[in-house]
mmCIF file of C-alpha atoms and ligand atoms in Angstrom:
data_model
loop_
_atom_site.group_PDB
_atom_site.id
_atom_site.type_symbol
_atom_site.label_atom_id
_atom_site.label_comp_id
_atom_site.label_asym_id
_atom_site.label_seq_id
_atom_site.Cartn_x
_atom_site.Cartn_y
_atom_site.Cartn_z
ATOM 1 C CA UNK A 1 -139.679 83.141 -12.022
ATOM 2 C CA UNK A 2 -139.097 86.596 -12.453
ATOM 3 C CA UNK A 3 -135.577 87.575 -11.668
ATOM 4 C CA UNK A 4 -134.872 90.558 -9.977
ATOM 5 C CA UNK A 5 -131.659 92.295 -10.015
ATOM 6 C CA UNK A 6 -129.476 94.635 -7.689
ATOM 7 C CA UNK A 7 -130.182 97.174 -9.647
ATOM 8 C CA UNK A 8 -133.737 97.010 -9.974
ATOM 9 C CA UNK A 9 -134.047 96.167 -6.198
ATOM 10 C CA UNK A 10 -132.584 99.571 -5.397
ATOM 11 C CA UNK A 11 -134.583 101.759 -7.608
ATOM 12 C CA UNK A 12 -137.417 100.558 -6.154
ATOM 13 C CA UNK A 13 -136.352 101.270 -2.921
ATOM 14 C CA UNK A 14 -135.241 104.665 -4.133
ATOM 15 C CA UNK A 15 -138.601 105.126 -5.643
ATOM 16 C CA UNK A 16 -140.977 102.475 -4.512
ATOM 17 C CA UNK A 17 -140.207 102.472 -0.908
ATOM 18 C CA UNK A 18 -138.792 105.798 -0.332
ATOM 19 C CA UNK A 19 -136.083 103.693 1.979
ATOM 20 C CA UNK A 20 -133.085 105.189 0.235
ATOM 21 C CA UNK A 21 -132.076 108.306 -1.981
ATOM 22 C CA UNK A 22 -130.126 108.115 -5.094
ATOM 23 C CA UNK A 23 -126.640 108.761 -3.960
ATOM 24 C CA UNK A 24 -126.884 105.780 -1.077
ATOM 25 C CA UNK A 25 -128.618 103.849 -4.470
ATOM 26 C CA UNK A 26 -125.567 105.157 -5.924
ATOM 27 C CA UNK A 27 -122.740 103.869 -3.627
ATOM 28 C CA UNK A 28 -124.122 100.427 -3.249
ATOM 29 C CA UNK A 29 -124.693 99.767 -6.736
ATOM 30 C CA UNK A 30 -120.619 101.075 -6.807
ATOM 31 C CA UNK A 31 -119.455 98.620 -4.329
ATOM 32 C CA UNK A 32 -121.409 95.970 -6.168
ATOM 33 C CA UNK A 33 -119.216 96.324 -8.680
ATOM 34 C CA UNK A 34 -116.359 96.159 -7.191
ATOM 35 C CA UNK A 35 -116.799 93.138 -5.399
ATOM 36 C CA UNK A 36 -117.607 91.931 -8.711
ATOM 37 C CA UNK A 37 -113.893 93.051 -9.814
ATOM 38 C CA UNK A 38 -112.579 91.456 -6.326
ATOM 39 C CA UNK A 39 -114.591 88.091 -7.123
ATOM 40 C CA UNK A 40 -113.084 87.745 -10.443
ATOM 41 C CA UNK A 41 -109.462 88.269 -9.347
ATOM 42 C CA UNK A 42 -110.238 85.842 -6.845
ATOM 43 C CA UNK A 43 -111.551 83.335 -8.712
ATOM 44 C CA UNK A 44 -108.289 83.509 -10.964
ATOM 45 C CA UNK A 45 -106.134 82.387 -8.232
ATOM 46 C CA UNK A 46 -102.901 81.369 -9.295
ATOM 47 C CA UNK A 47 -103.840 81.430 -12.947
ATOM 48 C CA UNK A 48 -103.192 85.472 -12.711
ATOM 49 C CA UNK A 49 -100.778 85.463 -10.081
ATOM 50 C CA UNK A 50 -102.667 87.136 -7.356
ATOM 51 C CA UNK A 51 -102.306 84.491 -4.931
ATOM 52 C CA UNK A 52 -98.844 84.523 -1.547
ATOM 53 C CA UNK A 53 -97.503 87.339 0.203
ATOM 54 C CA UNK A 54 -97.344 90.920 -0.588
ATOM 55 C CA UNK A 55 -93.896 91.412 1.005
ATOM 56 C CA UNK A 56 -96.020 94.312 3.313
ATOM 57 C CA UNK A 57 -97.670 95.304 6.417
ATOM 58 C CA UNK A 58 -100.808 96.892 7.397
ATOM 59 C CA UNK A 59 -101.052 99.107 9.795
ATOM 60 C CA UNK A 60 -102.276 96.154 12.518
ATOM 61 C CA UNK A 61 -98.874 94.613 12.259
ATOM 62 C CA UNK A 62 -100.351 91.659 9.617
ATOM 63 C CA UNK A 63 -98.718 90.519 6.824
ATOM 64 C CA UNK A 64 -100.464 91.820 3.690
ATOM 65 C CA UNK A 65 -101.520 89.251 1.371
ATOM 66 C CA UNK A 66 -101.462 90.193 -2.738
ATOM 67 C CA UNK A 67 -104.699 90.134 -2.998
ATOM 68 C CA UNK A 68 -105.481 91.941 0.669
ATOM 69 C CA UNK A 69 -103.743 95.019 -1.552
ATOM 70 C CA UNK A 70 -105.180 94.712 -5.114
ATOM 71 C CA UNK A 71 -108.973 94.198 -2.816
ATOM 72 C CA UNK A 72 -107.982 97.264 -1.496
ATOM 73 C CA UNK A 73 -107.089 99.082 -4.530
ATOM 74 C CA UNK A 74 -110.402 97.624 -6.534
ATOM 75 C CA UNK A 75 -112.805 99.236 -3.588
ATOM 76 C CA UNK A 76 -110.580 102.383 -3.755
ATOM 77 C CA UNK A 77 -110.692 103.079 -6.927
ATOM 78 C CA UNK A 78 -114.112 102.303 -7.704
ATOM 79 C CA UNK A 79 -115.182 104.410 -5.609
ATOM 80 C CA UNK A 80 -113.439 107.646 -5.747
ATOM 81 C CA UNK A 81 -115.237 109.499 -8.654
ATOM 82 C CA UNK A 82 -118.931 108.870 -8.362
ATOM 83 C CA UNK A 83 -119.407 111.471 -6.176
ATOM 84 C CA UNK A 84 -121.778 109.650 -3.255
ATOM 85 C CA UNK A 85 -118.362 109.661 -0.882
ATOM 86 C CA UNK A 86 -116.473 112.138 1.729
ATOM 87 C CA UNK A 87 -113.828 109.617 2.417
ATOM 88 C CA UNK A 88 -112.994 105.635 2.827
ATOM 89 C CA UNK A 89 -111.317 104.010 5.619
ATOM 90 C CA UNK A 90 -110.197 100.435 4.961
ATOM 91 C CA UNK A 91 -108.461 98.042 7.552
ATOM 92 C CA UNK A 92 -105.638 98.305 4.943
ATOM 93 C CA UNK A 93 -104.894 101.891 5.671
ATOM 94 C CA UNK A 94 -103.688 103.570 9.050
ATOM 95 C CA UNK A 95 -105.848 106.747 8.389
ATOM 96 C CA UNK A 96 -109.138 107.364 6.182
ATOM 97 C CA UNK A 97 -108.454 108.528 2.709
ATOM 98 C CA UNK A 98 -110.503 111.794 1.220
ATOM 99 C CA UNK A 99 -111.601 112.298 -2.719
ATOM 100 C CA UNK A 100 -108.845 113.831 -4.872
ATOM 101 C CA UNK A 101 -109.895 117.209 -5.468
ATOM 102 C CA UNK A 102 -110.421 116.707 -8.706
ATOM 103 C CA UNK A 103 -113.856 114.389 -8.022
ATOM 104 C CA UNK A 104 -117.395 115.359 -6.536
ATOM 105 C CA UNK A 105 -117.760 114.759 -3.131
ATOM 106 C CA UNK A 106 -120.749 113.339 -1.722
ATOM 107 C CA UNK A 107 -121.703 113.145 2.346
ATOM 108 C CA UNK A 108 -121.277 109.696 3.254
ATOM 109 C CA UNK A 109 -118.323 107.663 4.612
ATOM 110 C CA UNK A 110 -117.217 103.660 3.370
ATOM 111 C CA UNK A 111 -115.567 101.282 5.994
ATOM 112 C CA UNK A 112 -114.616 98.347 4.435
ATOM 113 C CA UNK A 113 -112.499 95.146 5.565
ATOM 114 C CA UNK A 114 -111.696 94.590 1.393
ATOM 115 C CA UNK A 115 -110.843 91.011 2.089
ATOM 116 C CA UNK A 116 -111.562 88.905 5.213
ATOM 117 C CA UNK A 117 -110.438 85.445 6.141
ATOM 118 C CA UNK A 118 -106.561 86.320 4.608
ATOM 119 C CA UNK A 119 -105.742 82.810 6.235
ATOM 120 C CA UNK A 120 -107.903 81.388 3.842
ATOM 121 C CA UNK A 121 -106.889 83.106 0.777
ATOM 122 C CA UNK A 122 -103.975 80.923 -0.301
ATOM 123 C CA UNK A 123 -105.451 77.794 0.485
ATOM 124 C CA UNK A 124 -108.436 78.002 -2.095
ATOM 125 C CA UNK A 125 -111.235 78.654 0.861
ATOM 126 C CA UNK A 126 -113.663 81.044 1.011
ATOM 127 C CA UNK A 127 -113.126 84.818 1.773
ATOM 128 C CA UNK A 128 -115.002 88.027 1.421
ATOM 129 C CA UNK A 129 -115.357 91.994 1.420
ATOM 130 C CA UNK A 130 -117.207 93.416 4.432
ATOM 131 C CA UNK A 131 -118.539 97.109 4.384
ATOM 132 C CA UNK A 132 -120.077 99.445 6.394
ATOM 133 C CA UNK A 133 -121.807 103.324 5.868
ATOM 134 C CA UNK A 134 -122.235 105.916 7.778
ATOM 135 C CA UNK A 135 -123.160 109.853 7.266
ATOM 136 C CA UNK A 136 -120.468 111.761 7.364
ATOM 137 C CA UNK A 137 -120.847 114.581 10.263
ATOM 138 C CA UNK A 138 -121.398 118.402 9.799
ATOM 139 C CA UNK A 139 -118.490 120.671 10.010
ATOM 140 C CA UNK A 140 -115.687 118.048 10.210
ATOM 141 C CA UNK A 141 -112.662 117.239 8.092
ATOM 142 C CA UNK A 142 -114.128 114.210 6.654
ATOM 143 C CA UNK A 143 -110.538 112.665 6.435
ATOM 144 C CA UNK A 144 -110.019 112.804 10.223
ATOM 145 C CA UNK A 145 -110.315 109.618 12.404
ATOM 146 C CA UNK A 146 -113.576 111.999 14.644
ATOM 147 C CA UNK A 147 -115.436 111.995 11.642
ATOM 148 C CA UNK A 148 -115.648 108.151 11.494
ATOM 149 C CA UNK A 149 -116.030 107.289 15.483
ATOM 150 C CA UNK A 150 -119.785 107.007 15.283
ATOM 151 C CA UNK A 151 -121.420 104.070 16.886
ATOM 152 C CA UNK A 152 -122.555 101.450 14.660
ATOM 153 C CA UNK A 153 -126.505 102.077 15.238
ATOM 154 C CA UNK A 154 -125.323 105.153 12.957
ATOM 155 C CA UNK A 155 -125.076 102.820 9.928
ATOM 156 C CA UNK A 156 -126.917 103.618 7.374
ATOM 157 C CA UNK A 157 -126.033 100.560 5.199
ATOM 158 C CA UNK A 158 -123.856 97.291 6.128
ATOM 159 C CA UNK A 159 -122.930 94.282 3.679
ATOM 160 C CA UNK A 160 -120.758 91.719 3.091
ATOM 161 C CA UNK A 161 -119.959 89.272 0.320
ATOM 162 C CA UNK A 162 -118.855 86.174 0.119
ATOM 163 C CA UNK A 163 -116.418 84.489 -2.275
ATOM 164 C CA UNK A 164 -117.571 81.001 -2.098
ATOM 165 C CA UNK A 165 -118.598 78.188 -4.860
ATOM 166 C CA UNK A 166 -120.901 81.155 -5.768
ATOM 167 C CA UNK A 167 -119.918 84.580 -4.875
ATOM 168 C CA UNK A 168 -122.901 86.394 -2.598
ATOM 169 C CA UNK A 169 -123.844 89.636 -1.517
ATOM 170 C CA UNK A 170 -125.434 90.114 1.837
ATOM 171 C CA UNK A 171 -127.021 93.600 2.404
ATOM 172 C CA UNK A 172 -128.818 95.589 4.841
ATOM 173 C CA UNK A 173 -130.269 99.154 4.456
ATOM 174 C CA UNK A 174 -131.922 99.350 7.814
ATOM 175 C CA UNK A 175 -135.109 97.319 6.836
ATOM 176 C CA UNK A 176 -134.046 93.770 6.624
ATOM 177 C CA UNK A 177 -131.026 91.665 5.185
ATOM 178 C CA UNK A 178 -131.339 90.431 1.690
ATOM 179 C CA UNK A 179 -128.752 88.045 -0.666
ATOM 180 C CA UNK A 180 -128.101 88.533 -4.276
ATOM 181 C CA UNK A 181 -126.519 85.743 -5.920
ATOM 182 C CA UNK A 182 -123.924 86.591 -8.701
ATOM 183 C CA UNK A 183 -124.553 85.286 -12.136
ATOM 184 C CA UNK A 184 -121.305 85.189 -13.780
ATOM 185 C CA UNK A 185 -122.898 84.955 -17.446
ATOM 186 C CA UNK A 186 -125.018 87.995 -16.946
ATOM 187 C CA UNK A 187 -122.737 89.489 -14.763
ATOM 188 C CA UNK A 188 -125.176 91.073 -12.591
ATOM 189 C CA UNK A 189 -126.556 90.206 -8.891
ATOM 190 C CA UNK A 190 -130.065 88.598 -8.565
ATOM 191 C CA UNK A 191 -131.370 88.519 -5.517
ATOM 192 C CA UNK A 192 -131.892 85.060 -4.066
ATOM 193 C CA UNK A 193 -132.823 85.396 -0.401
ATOM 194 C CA UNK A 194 -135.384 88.248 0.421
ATOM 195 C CA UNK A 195 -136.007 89.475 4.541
ATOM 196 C CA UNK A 196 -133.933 86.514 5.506
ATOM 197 C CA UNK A 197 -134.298 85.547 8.919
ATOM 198 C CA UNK A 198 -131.877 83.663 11.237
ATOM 199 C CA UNK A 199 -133.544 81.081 13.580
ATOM 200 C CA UNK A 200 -133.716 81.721 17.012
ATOM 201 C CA UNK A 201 -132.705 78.448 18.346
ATOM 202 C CA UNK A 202 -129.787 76.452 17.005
ATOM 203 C CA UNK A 203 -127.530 73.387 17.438
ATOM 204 C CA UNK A 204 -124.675 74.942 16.247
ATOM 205 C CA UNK A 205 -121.534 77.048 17.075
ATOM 206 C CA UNK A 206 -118.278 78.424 15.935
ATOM 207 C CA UNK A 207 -115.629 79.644 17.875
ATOM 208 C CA UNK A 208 -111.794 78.670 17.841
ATOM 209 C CA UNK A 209 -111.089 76.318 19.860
ATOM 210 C CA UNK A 210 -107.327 76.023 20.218
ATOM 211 C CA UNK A 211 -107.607 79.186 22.025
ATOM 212 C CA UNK A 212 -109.555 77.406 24.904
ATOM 213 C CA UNK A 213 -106.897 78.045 27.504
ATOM 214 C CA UNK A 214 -106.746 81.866 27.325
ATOM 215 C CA UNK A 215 -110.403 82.437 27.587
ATOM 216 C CA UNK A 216 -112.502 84.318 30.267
ATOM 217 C CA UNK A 217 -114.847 81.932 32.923
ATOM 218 C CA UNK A 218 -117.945 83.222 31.239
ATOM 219 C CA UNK A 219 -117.175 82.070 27.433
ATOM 220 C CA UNK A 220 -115.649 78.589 29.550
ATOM 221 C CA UNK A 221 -118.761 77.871 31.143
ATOM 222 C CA UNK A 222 -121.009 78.696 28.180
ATOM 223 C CA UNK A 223 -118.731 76.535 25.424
ATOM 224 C CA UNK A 224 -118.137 74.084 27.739
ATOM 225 C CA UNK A 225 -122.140 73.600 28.448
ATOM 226 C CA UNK A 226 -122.569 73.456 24.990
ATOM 227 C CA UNK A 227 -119.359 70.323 24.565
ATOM 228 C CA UNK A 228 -121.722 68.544 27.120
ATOM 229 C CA UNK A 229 -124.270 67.744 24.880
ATOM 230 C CA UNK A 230 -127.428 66.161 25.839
ATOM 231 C CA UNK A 231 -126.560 65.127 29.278
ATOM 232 C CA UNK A 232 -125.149 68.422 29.939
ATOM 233 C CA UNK A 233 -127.512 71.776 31.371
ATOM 234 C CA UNK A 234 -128.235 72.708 27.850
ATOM 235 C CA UNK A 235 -130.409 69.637 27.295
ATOM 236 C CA UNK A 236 -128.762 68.827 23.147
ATOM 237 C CA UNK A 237 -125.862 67.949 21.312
ATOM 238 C CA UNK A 238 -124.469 70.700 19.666
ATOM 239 C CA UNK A 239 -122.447 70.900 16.433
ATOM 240 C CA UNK A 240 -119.249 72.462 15.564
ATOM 241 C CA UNK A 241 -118.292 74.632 12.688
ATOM 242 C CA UNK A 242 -115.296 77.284 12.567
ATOM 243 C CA UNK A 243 -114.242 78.419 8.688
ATOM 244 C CA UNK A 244 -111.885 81.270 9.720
ATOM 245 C CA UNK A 245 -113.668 83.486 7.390
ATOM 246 C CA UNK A 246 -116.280 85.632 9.272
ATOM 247 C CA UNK A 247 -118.118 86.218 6.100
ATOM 248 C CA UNK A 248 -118.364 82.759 5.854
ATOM 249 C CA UNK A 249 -119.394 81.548 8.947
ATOM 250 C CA UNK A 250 -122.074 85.021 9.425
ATOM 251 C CA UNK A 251 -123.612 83.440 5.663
ATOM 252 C CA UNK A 252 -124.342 79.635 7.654
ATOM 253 C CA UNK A 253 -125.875 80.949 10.920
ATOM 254 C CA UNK A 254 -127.804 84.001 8.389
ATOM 255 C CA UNK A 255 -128.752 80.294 6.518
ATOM 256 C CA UNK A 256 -129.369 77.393 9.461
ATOM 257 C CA UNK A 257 -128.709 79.874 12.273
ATOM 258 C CA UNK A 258 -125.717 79.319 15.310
ATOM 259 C CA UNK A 259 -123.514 81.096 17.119
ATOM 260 C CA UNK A 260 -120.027 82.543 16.419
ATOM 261 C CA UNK A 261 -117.877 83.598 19.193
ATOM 262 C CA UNK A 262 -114.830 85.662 18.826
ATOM 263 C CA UNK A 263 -114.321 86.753 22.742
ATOM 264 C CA UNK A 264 -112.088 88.883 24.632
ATOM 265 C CA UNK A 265 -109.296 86.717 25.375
ATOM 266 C CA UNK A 266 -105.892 86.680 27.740
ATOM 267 C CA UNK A 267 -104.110 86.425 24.809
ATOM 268 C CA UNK A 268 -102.711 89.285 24.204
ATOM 269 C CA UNK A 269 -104.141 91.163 27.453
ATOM 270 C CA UNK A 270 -103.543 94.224 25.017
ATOM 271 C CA UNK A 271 -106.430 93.119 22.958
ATOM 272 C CA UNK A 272 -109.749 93.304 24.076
ATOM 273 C CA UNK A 273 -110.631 90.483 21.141
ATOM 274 C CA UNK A 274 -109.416 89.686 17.533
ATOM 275 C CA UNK A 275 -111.972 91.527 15.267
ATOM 276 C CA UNK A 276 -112.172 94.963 14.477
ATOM 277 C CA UNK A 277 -115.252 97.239 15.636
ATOM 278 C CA UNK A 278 -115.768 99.261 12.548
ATOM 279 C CA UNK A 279 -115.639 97.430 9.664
ATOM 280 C CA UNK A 280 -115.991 94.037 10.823
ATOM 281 C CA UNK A 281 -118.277 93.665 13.843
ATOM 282 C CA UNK A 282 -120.400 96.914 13.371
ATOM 283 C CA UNK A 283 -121.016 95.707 9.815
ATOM 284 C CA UNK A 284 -121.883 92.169 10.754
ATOM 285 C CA UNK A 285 -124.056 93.427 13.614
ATOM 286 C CA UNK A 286 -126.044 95.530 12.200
ATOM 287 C CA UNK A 287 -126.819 92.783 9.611
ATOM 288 C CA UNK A 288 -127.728 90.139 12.717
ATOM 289 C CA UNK A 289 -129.645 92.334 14.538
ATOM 290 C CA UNK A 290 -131.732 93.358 11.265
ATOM 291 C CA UNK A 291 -132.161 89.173 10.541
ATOM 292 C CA UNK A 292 -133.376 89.374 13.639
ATOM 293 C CA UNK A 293 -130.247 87.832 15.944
ATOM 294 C CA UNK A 294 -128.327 89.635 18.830
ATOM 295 C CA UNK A 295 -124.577 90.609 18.546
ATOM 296 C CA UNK A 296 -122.560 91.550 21.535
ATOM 297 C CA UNK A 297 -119.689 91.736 23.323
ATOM 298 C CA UNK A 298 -120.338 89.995 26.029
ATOM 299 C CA UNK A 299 -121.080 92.720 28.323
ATOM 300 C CA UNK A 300 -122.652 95.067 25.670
ATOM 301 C CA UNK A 301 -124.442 95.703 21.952
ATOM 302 C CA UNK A 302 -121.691 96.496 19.714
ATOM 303 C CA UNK A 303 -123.724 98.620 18.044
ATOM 304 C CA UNK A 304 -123.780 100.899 20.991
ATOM 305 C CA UNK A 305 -120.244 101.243 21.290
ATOM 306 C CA UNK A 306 -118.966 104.585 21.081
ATOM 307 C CA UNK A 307 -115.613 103.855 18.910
ATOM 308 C CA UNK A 308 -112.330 105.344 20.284
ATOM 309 C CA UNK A 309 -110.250 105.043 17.573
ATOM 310 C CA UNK A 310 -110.930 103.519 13.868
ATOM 311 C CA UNK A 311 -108.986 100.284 14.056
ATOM 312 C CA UNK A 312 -109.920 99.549 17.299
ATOM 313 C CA UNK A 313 -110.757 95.697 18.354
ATOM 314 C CA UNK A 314 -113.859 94.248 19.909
ATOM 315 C CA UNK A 315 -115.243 90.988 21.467
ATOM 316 C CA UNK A 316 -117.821 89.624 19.196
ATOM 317 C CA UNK A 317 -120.743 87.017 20.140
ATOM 318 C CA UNK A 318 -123.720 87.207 17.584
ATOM 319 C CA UNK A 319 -126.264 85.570 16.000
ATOM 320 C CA UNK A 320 -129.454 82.789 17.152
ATOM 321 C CA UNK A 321 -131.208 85.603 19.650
ATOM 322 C CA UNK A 322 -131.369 83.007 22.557
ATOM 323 C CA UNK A 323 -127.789 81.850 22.318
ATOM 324 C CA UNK A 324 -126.548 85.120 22.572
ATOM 325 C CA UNK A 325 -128.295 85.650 25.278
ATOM 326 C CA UNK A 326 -127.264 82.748 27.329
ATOM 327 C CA UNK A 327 -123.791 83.501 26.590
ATOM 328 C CA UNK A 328 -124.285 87.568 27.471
ATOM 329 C CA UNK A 329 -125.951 86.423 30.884
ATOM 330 C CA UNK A 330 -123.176 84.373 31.486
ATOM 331 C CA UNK A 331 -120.887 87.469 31.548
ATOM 332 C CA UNK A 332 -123.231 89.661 33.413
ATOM 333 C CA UNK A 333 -122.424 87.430 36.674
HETATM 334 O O1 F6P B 1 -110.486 89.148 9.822
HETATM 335 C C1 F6P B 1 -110.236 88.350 10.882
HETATM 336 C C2 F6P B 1 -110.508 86.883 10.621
HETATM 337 O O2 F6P B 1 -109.818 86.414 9.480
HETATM 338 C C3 F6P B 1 -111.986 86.503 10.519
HETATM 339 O O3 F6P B 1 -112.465 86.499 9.224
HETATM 340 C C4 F6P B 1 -112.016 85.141 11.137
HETATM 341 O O4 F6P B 1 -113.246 84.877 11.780
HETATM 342 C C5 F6P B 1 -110.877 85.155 12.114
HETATM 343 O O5 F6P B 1 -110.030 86.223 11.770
HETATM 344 C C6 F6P B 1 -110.107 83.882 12.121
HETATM 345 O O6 F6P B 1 -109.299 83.856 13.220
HETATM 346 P P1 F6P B 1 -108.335 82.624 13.564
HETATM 347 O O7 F6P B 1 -107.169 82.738 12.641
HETATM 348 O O8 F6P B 1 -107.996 82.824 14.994
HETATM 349 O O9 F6P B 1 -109.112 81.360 13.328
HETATM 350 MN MN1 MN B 2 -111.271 90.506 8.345
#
């Protein structure tokens, strides 16, 4: 079989398709890399010493882990000098970070969570990069928090990958999802899974469950229909899976389908949910939806939430269409 690469996948959407121009080509093919940088460091582990604390905070109030920062740095850096950016804002940073004046600039704007699952970093699990574009706007400072606050149907490209027993890259640029496998010996990404497609029904879900006591009546009723199995309303027995890594758990229900539930919770009453809008759940949604699941809050799409500020949290229920659905209805009542 033919292989086809990243690369060759985008120029012919640049070219073929007419889906993309160069500079969006561009940016992803810049992010590819660094995820390849990320991957590697990751895959090192303790070997280089990348793995424990950072001894810092981010602006969220959560300890930094090493490699949260040198993630962080990698996507930076990579991406400061090609010219196909007007600033970066990364869940690492309080505020978004313009191009030193001594680069190009280019007109669009990179989100990125550089390494989800933290929890999961130390303990030899998998974790990821998440990312998210949008256009920058006309006639603002491109480094100000107003020029990011666009809802995420703005998006003009979302991806994630995952650092797994094979590292993967999941991307969307508004017509479909695709995967791209990474070979480590060629050091390039083939692409493995073409217009993938998430099933509509499902037997599974993922959701943590030792927060059970501080959730809202809606997300009780729904989980707990789905604990009573076959002789419960729902009609099956249902499966459980929670990794802790979204990238991880998005890549099995984007594979076998399911649910994942991150809901508003009482908590932290301050927090209306765990995840943040714009680089985790816009990103992820936009990649659901275009697989052909549902993501929403609960009470709305997150991709038609009009952000308020850039590190702002969010509810999160997405994937298998008709689960989502259930578990939306369940919060319209
Ligand atoms: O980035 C947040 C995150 O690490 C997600 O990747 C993951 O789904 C979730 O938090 C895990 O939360 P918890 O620690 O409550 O299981
Ligand atoms: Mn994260």
């Amino acid at each position: 079989m033919r292989s086809v690469s990243l690369s060759r996948f985008l120029i012919d959407e640049q070219w073929q398709s007419h889906a993309i121009p160069a500079d969006l080509r561009l940016l992803v093919e810049v992010v590819a890399r660094a995820v390849k940088a990320i991957s590697i460091a990751v895959g090192k582990g303790a070997l280089a010493g990348v793995l424990g604390d950072a001894g810092s905070g981010n602006v969220q109030g959560e300890a930094q882990k090493k490699l949260d920062v040198i993630a962080n740095e990698i996507l930076l850096e990579a991406n400061e000098w090609g010219g196909h950016l007007a600033a970066m804002a990364s869940e690492e940073m309080e505020h978004p970070q313009g191009i030193p004046h001594r680069f190009p600039k280019g007109e669009y704007l990179l989100l990125f969570d550089p390494l989800d699952g933290s929890s999961n970093i130390d303990v030899n699990v998998s974790v990821g990069t998440i990312f998210s574009v949008l256009r920058c706007p006309e006639g603002v400072d491109p480094t100000s928090e107003q020029a990011f606050l666009q809802p995420g149907t703005q998006q003009v490209c979302a991806g994630f990958a995952v650092y797994g027993p094979s590292t993967v890259l999941v991307l969307t640029l508004g017509k479909g999802v695709h995967a791209f496998t990474l070979d480590r010996e060629l050091g390039s990404f083939l692409l493995t899974r073409e217009s993938i497609r998430i099933p509509e029904e499902t037997k599974e879900f993922a959701i943590n469950m030792s927060n059970q006591r501080f959730w809202e009546p809606p997300v009780q009723r729904y989980v707990g229909e789905l604990l009573a199995g076959k002789a419960g309303p729902r009609g099956k027995d249902y499966n459980m899976r929670w990794v802790a890594s979204m990238v991880a758990d998005v890549f099995r229900i984007l594979s076998r389908g399911g649910v994942f539930l991150y809901p508003r919770d009482l908590k932290d009453p301050s927090k209306p949910g765990r995840l943040r809008l714009m680089y985790e759940a816009n990103p992820m949604a936009m990649i659901v939806e275009q697989a052909g699941g549902a993501a929403t809050t609960g009470r709305e799409r997150i991709l038609d939430i009009v952000p308020a500020s850039l590190h702002e949290r969010v509810a999160v229920i997405l994937g298998s269409k008709a689960e989502v659905e259930v578990a939306t209805r369940y919060h319209q009542g």
